[in-house]
mmCIF file of C-alpha atoms in Angstrom:
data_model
loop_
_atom_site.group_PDB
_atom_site.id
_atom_site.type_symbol
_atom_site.label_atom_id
_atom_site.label_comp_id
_atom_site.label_asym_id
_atom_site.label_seq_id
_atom_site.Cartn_x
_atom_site.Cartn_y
_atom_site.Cartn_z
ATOM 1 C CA UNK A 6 0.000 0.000 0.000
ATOM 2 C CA UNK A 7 1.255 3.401 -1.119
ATOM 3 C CA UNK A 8 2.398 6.200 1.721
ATOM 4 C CA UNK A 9 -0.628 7.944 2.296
ATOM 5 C CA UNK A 10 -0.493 11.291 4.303
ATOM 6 C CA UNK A 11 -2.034 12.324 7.346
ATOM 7 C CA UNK A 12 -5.605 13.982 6.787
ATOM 8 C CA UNK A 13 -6.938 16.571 9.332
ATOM 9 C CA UNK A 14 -11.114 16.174 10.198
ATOM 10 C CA UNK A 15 -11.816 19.031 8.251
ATOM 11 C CA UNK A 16 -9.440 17.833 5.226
ATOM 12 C CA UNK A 17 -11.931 14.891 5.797
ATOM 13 C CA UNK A 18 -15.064 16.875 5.205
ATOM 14 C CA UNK A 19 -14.111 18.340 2.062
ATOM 15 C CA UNK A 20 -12.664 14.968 0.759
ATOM 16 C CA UNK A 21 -16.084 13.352 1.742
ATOM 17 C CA UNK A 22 -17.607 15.606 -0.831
ATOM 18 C CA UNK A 23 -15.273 15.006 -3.769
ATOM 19 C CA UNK A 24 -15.342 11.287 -3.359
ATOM 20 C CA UNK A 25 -18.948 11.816 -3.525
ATOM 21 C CA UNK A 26 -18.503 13.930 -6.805
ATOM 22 C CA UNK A 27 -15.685 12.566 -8.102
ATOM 23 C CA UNK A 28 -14.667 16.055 -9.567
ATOM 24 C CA UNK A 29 -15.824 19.689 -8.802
ATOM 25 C CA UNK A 30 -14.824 23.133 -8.283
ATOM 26 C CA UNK A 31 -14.448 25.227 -5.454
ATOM 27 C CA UNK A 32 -17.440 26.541 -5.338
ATOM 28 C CA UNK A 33 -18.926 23.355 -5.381
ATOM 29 C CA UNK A 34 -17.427 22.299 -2.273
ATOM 30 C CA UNK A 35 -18.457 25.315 -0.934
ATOM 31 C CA UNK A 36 -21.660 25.258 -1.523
ATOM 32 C CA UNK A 37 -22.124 21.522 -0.649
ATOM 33 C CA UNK A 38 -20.247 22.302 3.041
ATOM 34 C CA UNK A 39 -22.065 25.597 3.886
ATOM 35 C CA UNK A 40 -25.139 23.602 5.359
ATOM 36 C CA UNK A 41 -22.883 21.798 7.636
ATOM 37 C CA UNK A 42 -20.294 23.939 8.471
ATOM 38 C CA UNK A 43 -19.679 27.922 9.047
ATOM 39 C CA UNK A 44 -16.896 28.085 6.795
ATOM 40 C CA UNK A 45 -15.903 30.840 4.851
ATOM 41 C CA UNK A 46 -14.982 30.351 1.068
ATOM 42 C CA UNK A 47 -11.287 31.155 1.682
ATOM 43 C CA UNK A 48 -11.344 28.229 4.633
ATOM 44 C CA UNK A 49 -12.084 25.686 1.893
ATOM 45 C CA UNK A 50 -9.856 27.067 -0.674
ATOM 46 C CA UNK A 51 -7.393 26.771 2.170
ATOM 47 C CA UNK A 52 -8.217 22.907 2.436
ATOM 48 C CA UNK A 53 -8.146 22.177 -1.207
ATOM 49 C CA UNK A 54 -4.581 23.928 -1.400
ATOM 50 C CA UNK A 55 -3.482 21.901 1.868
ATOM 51 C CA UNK A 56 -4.984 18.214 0.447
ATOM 52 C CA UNK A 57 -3.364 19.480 -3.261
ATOM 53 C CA UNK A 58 0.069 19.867 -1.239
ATOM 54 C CA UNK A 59 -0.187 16.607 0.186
ATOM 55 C CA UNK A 60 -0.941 14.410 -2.889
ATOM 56 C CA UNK A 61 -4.422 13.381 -2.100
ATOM 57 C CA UNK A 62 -6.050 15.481 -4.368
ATOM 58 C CA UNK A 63 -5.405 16.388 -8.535
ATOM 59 C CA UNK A 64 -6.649 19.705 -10.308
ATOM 60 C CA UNK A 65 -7.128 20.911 -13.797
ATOM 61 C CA UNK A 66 -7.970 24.062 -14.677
ATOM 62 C CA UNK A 67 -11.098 24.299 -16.542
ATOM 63 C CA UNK A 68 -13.021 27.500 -18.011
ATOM 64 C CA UNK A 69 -11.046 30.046 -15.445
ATOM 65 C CA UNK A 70 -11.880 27.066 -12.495
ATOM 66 C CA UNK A 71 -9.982 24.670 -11.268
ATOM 67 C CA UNK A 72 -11.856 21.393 -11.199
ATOM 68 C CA UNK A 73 -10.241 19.092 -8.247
ATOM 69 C CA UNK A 74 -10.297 15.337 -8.281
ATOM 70 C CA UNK A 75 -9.110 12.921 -5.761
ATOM 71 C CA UNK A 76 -6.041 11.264 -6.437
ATOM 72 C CA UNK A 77 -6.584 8.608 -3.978
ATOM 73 C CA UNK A 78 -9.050 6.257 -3.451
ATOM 74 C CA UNK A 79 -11.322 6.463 -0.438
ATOM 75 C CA UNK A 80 -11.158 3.510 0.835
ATOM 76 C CA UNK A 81 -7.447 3.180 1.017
ATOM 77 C CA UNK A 82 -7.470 6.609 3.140
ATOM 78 C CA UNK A 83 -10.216 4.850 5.392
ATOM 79 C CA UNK A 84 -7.810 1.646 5.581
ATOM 80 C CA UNK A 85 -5.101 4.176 6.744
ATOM 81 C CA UNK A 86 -7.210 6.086 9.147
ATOM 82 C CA UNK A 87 -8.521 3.154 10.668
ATOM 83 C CA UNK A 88 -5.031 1.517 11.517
ATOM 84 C CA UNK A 89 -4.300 4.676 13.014
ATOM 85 C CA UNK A 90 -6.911 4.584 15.425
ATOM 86 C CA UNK A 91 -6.701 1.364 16.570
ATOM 87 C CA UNK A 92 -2.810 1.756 16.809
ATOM 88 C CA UNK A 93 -3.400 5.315 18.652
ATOM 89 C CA UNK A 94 -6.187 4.068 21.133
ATOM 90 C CA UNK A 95 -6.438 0.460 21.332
ATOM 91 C CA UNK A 96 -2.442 0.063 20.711
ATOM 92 C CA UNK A 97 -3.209 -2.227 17.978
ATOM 93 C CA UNK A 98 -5.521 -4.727 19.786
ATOM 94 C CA UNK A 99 -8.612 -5.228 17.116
ATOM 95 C CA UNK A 100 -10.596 -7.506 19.710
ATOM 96 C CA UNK A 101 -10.049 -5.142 22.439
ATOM 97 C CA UNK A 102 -11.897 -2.100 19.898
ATOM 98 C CA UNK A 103 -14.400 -4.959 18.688
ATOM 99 C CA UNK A 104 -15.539 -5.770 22.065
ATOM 100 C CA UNK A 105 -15.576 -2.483 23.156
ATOM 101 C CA UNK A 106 -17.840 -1.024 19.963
ATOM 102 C CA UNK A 107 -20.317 -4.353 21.162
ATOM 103 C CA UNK A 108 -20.571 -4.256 24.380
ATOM 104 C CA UNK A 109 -21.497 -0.306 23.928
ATOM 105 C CA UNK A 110 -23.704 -0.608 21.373
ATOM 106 C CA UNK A 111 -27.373 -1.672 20.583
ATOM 107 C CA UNK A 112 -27.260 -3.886 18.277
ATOM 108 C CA UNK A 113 -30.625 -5.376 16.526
ATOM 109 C CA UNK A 114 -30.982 -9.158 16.403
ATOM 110 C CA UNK A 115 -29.777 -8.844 12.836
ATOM 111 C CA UNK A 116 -26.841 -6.893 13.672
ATOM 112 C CA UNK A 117 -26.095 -10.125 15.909
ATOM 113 C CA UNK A 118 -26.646 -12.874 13.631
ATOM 114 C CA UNK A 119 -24.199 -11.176 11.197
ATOM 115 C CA UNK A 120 -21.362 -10.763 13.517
ATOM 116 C CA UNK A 121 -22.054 -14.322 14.471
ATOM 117 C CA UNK A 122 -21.629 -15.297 10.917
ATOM 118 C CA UNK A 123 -18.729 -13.182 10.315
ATOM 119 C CA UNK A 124 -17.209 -14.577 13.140
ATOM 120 C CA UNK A 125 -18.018 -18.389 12.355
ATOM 121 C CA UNK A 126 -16.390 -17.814 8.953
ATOM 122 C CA UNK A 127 -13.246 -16.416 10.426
ATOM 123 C CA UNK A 128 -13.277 -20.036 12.538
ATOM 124 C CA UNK A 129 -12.994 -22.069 9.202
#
């Protein structure tokens, strides 16, 4: 797996909505994050410049707009994230964040059955 750089929760946010457009401008981003977050237009040009720095995202310039696209994949930088977390807070113990997330959550009888399978498969 390719070196994939650290992304901040806001960096996050704006990469959320790319993924989900695969490419857009600016002031599409904008406009898709102003009815979840205060930011001002020159906060999210900020971003875009920060996650264009670090690789993650591409750009081409396109009718006097530059038209971002993410360069990688979003589950890779969810792979990443995640072994981060469990390294950070759990110091790399998956059954100790497993049985944490379960014993804290409600889980539906369906829920149950298909950690139960899950499980059963990972016995074979």
């Amino acid at each position: 797996m390719r070196n994939i750089p650290q992304i901040s929760d806001a960096e996050w946010k704006v990469m959320k909505v790319i993924w989900a457009k695969s490419r857009c401008t600016a002031s599409e981003v904008i406009q898709e994050l102003s009815s979840c977050t205060r930011w001002k237009p020159k906060t999210v040009k900020t971003l875009l410049s920060r996650l264009v720095k670090k690789g993650v995202l591409g750009y081409e310039e396109r009718d006097r707009a530059y038209v971002y696209y993410p360069l990688i994949d979003e589950e890779e930088c969810i792979k990443k994230e995640s072994r981060s977390f469990l390294e950070r807070v759990y110091n790399g113990s998956l059954s100790r964040m497993l049985i944490t997330f379960i014993k804290e959550a409600k889980l539906t009888d369906r829920e149950i059955d298909e950690l139960k399978r899950i499980l059963d498969e990972k016995k074979e």
